[in-house]
Backbone as a printed PyTorch tensor [residue, N CA C, xyz], in Angstrom:
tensor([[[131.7890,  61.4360,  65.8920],
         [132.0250,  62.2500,  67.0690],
         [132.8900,  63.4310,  66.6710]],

        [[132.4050,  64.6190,  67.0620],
         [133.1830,  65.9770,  66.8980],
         [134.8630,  65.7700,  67.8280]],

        [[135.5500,  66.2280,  67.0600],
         [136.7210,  66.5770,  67.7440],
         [137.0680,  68.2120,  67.6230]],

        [[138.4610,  68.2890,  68.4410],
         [138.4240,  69.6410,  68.2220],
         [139.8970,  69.7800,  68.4560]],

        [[141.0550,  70.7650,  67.7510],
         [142.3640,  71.5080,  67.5030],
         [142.5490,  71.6620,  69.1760]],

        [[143.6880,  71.7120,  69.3990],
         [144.4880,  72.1390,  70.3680],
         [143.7350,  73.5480,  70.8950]],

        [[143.9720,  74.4960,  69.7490],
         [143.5700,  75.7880,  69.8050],
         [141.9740,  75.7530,  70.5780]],

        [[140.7890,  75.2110,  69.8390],
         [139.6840,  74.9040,  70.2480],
         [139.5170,  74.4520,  71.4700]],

        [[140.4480,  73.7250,  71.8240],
         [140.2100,  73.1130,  73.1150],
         [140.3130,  74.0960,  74.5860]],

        [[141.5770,  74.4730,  74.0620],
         [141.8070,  75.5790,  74.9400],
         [140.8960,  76.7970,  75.2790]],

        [[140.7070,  77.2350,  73.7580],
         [139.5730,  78.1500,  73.9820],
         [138.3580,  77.4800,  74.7210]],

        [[137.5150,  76.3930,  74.7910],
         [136.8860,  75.8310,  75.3340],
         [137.3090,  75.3330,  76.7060]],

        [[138.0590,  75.2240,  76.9740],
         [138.8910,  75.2460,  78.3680],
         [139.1640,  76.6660,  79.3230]],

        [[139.0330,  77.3690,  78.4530],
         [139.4210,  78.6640,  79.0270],
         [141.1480,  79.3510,  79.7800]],

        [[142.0290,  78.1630,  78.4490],
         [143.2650,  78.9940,  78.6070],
         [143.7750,  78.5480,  77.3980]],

        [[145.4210,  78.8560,  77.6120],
         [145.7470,  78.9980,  76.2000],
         [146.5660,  77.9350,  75.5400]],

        [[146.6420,  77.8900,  74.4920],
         [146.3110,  77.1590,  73.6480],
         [148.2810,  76.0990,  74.1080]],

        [[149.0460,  76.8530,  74.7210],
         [150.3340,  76.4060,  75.4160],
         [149.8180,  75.5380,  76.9450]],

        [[149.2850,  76.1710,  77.3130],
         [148.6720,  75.4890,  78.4290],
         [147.7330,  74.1420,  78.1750]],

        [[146.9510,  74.0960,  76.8500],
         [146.4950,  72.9000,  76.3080],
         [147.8410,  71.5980,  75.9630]],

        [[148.6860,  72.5340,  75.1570],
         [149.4850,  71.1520,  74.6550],
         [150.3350,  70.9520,  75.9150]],

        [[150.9380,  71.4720,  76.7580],
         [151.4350,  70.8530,  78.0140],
         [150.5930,  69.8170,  78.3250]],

        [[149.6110,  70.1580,  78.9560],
         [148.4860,  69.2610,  79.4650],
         [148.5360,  67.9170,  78.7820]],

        [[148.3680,  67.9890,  77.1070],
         [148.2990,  67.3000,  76.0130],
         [149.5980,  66.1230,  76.4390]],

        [[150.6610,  66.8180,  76.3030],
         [152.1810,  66.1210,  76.6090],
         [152.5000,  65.8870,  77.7060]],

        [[151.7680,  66.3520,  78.7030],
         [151.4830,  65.6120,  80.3390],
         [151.0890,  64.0790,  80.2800]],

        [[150.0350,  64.0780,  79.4340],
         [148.9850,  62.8560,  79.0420],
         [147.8970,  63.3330,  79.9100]],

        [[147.5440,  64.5590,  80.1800],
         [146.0960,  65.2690,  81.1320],
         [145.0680,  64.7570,  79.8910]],

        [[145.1290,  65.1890,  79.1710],
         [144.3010,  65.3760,  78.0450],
         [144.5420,  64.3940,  76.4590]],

        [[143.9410,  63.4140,  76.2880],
         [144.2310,  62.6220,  75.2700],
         [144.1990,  63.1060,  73.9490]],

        [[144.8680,  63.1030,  73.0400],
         [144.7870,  63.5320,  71.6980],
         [145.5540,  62.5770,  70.8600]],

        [[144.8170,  62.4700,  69.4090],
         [144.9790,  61.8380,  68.3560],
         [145.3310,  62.6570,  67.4290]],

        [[145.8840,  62.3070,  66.3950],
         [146.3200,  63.1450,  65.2150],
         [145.6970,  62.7370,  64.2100]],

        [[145.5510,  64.0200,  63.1290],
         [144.3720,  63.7130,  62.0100],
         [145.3340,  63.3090,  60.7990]],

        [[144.6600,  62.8440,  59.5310],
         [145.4060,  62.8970,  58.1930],
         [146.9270,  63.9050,  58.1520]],

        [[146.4340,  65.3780,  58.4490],
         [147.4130,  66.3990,  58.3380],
         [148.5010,  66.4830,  59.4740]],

        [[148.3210,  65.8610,  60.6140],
         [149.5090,  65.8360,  61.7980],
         [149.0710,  66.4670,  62.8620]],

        [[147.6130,  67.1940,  62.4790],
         [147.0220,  68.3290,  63.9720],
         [146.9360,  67.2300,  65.0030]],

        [[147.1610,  67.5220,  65.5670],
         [146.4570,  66.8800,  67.0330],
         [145.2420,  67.3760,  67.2470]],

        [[144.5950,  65.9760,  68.3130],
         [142.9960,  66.6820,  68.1660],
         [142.6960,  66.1310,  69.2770]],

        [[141.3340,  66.4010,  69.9820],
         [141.3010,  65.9360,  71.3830],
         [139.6680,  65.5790,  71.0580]],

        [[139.5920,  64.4060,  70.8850],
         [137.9140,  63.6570,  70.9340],
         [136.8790,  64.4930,  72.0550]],

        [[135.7660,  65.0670,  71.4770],
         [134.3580,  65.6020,  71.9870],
         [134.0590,  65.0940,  73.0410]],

        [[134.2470,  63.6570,  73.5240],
         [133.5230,  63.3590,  74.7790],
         [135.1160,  63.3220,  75.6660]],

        [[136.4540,  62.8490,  75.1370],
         [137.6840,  63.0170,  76.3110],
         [137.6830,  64.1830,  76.7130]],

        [[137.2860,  65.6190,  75.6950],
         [137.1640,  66.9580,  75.7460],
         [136.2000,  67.2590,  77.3370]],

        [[135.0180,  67.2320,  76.6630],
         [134.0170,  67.0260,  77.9860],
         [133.9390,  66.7070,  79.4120]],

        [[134.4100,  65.4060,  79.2070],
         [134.7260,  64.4300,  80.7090],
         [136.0090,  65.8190,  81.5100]],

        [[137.4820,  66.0350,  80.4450],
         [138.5510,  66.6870,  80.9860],
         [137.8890,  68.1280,  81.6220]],

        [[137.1380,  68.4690,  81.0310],
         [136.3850,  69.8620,  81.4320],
         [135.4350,  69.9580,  82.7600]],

        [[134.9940,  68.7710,  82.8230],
         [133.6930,  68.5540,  84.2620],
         [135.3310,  68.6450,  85.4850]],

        [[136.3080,  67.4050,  84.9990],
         [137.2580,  67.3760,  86.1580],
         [138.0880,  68.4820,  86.3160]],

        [[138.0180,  69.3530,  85.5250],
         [139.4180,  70.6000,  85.7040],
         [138.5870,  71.7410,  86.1620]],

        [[137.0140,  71.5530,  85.8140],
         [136.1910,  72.5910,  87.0500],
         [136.3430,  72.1250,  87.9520]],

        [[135.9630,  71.0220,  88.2770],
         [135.7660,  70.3760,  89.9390],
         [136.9230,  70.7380,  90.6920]],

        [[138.1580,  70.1560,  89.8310],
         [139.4620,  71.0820,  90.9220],
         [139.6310,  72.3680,  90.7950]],

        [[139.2900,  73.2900,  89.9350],
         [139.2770,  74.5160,  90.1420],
         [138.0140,  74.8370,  91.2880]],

        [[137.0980,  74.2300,  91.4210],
         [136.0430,  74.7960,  92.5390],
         [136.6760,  74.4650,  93.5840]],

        [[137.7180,  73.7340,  94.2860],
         [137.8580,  73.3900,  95.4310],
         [138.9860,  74.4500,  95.8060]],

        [[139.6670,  75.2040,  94.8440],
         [140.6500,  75.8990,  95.5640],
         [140.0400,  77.6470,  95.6820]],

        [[140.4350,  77.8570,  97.0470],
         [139.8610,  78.8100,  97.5690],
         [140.1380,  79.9740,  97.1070]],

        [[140.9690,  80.1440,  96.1430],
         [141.2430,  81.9660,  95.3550],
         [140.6840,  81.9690,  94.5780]],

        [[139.6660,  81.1770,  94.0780],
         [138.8430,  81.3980,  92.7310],
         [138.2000,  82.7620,  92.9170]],

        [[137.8750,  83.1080,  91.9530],
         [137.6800,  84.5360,  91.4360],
         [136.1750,  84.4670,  91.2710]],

        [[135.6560,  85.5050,  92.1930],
         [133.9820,  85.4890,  91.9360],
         [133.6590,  86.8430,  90.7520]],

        [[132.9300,  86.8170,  89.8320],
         [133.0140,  88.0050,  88.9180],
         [131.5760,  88.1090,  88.5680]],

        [[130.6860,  88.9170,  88.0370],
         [129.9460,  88.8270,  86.8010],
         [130.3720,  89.0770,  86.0580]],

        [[129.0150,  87.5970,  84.9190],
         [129.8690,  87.2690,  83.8220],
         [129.1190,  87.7350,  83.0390]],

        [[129.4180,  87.4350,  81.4900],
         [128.5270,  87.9570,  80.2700],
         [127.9110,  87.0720,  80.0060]],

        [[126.6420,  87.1040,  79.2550],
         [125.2180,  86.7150,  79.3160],
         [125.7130,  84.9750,  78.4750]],

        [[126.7480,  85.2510,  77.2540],
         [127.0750,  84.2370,  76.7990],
         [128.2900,  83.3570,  76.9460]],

        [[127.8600,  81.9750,  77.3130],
         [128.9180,  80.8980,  77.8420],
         [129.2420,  80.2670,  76.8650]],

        [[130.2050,  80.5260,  76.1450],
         [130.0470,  79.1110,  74.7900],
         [131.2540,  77.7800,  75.8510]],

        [[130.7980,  76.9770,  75.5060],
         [131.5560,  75.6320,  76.1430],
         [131.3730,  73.8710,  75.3040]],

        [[131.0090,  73.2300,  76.0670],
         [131.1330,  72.2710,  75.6350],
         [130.1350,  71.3990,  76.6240]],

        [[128.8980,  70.5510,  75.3450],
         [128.2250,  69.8890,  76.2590],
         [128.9190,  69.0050,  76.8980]],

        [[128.1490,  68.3010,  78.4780],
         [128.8730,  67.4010,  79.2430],
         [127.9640,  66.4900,  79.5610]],

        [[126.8460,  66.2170,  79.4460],
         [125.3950,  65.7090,  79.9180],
         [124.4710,  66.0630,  79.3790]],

        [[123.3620,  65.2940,  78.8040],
         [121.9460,  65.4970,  78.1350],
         [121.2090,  64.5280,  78.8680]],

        [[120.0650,  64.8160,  79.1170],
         [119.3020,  63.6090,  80.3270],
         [117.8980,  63.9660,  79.3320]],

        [[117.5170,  63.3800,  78.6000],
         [116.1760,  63.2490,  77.9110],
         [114.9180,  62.9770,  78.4580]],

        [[113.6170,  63.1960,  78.9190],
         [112.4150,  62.5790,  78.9510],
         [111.5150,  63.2010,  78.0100]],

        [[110.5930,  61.9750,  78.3370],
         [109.4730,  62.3460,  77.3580],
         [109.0600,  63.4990,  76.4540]],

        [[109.2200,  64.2170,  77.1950],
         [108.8550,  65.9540,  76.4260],
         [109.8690,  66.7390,  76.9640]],

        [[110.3560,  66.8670,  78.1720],
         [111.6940,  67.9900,  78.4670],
         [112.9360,  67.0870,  78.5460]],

        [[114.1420,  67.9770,  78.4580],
         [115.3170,  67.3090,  78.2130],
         [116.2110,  68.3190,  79.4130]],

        [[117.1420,  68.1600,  80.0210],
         [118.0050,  68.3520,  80.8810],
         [119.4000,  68.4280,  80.0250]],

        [[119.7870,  69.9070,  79.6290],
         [121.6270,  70.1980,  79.2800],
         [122.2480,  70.6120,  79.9710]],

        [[123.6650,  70.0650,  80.1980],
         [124.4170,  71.0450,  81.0530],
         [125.8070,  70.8790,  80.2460]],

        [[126.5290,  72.1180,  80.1420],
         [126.9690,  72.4010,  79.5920],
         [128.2090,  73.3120,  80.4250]],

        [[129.6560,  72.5750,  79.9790],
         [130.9890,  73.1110,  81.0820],
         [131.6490,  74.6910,  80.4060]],

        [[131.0220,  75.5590,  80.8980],
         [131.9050,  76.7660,  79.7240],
         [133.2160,  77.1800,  81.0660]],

        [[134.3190,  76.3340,  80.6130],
         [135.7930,  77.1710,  81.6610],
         [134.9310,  76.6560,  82.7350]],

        [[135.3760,  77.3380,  84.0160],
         [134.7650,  77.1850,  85.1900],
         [133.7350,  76.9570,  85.6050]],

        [[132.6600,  77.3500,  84.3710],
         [130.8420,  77.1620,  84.5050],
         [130.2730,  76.3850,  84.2680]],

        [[129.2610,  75.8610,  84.8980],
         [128.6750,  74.4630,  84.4370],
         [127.1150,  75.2110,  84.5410]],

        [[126.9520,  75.3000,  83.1310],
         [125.2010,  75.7880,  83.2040],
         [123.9900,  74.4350,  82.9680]],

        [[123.3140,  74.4780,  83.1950],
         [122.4140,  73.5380,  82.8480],
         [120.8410,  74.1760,  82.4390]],

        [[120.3290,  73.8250,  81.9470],
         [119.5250,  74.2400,  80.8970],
         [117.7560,  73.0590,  81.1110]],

        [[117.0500,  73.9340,  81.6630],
         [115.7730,  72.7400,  80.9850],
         [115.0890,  73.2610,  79.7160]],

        [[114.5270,  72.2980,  78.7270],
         [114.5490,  72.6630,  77.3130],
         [113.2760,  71.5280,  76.8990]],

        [[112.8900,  71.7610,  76.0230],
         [112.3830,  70.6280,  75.2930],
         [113.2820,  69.3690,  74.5090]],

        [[112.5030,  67.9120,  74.3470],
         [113.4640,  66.9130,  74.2680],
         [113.7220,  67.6020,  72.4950]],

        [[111.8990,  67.9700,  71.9440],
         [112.6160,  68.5020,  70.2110],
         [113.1280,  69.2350,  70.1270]],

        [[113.5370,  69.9650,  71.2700],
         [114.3210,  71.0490,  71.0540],
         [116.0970,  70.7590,  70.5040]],

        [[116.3770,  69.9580,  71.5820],
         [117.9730,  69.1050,  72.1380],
         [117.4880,  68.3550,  70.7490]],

        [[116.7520,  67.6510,  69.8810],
         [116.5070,  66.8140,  68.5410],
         [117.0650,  67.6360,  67.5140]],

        [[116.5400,  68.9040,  67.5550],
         [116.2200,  69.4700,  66.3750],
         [118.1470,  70.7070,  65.9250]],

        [[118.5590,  70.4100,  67.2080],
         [119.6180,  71.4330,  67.3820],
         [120.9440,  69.9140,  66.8910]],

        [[120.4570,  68.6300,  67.5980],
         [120.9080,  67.3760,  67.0200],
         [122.4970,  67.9030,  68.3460]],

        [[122.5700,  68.2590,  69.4450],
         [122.7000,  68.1240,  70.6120],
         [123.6730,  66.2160,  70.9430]],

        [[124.9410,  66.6020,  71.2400],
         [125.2910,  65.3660,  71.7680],
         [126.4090,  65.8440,  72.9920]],

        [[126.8220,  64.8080,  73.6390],
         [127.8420,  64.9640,  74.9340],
         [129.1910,  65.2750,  73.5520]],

        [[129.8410,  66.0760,  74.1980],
         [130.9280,  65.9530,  73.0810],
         [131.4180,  67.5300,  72.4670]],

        [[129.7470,  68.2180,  72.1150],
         [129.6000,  68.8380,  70.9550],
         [129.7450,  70.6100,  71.5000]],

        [[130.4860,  71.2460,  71.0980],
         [130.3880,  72.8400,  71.6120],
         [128.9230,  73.1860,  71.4010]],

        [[128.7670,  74.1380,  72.5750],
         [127.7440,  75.1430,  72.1980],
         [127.9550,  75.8510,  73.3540]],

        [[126.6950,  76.8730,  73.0750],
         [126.5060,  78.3200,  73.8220],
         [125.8450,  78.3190,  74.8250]],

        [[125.6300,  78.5360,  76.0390],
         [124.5580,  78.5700,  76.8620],
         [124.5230,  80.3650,  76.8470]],

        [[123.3450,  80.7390,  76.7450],
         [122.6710,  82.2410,  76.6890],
         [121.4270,  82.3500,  77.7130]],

        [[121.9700,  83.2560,  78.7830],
         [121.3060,  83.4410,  79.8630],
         [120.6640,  84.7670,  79.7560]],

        [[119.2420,  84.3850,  80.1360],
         [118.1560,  85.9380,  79.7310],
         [117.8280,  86.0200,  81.0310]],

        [[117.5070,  86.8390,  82.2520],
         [117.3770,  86.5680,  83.6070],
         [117.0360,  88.3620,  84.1120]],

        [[115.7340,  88.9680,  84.5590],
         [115.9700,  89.9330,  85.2030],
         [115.8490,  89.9040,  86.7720]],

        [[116.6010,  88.7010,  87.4900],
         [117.6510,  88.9650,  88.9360],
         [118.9040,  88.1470,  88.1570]],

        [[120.2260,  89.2880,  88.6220],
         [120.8580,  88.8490,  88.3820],
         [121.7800,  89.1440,  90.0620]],

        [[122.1330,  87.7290,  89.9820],
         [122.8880,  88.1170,  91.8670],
         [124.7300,  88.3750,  91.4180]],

        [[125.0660,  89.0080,  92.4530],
         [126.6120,  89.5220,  92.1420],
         [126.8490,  89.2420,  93.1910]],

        [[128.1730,  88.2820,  93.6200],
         [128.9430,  88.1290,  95.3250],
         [130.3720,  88.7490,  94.7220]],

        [[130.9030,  89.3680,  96.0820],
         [132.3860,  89.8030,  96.1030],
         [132.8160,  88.5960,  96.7120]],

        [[134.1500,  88.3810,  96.0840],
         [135.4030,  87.2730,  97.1950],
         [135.2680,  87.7110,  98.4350]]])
């Protein structure tokens, strides 16, 4: 299982890397330490912490409506496989994209809950709301 640095996390969290180790030393966020003394926060505790720190960020009402840029890098949170198409969704900060794909596709990229990646949105409607 992928883990990932304080630093990483945060960046994948979408703040900073002080705001991670609080969290960290809260006990918000579980982390282990490697051979060298880093602290590290396991791919799927990563994940799970990311679905719940959107969910409470969606419920409070000053969230910030913006357009965004085409690329989300985040962290998968869910893969739902069938036969031939596969279902990703993927938590970037506040965003939860989800993706339909092929299952060789999610095979061949070797795709797990846990693991960073990018969601890249190609779309000509793109909708914009003001707060």
């Amino acid at each position: 299982m992928q883990s990932y640095t304080i630093g990483q996390a945060a960046r994948l969290l979408g703040v900073s890397p002080d705001t991670a180790r609080r969290w960290a030393d809260a006990g918000r966020i579980t982390t282990h330490r490697d051979e060298g003394g880093r602290r590290l926060v396991d791919g799927r505790d990563l994940a799970a912490f990311s679905v719940d720190l959107a969910r409470s960020a969606g419920a409070d009402d000053d969230t910030a409506y913006t357009s965004a840029r085409n690329a989300f890098p985040g962290i998968v949170t869910a893969i739902k496989l069938g036969d031939i198409a596969a279902q990703v969704e993927i938590q970037a900060g506040p965003h939860r994209l989800v993706s339909l794909l092929t299952r060789e596709a999610v095979e061949e990229l070797g795709l797990e809950v846990g693991m960073e990646a990018t969601a890249r949105v190609k779309s000509t409607n793109v909708h914009i709301d003001k707060a």
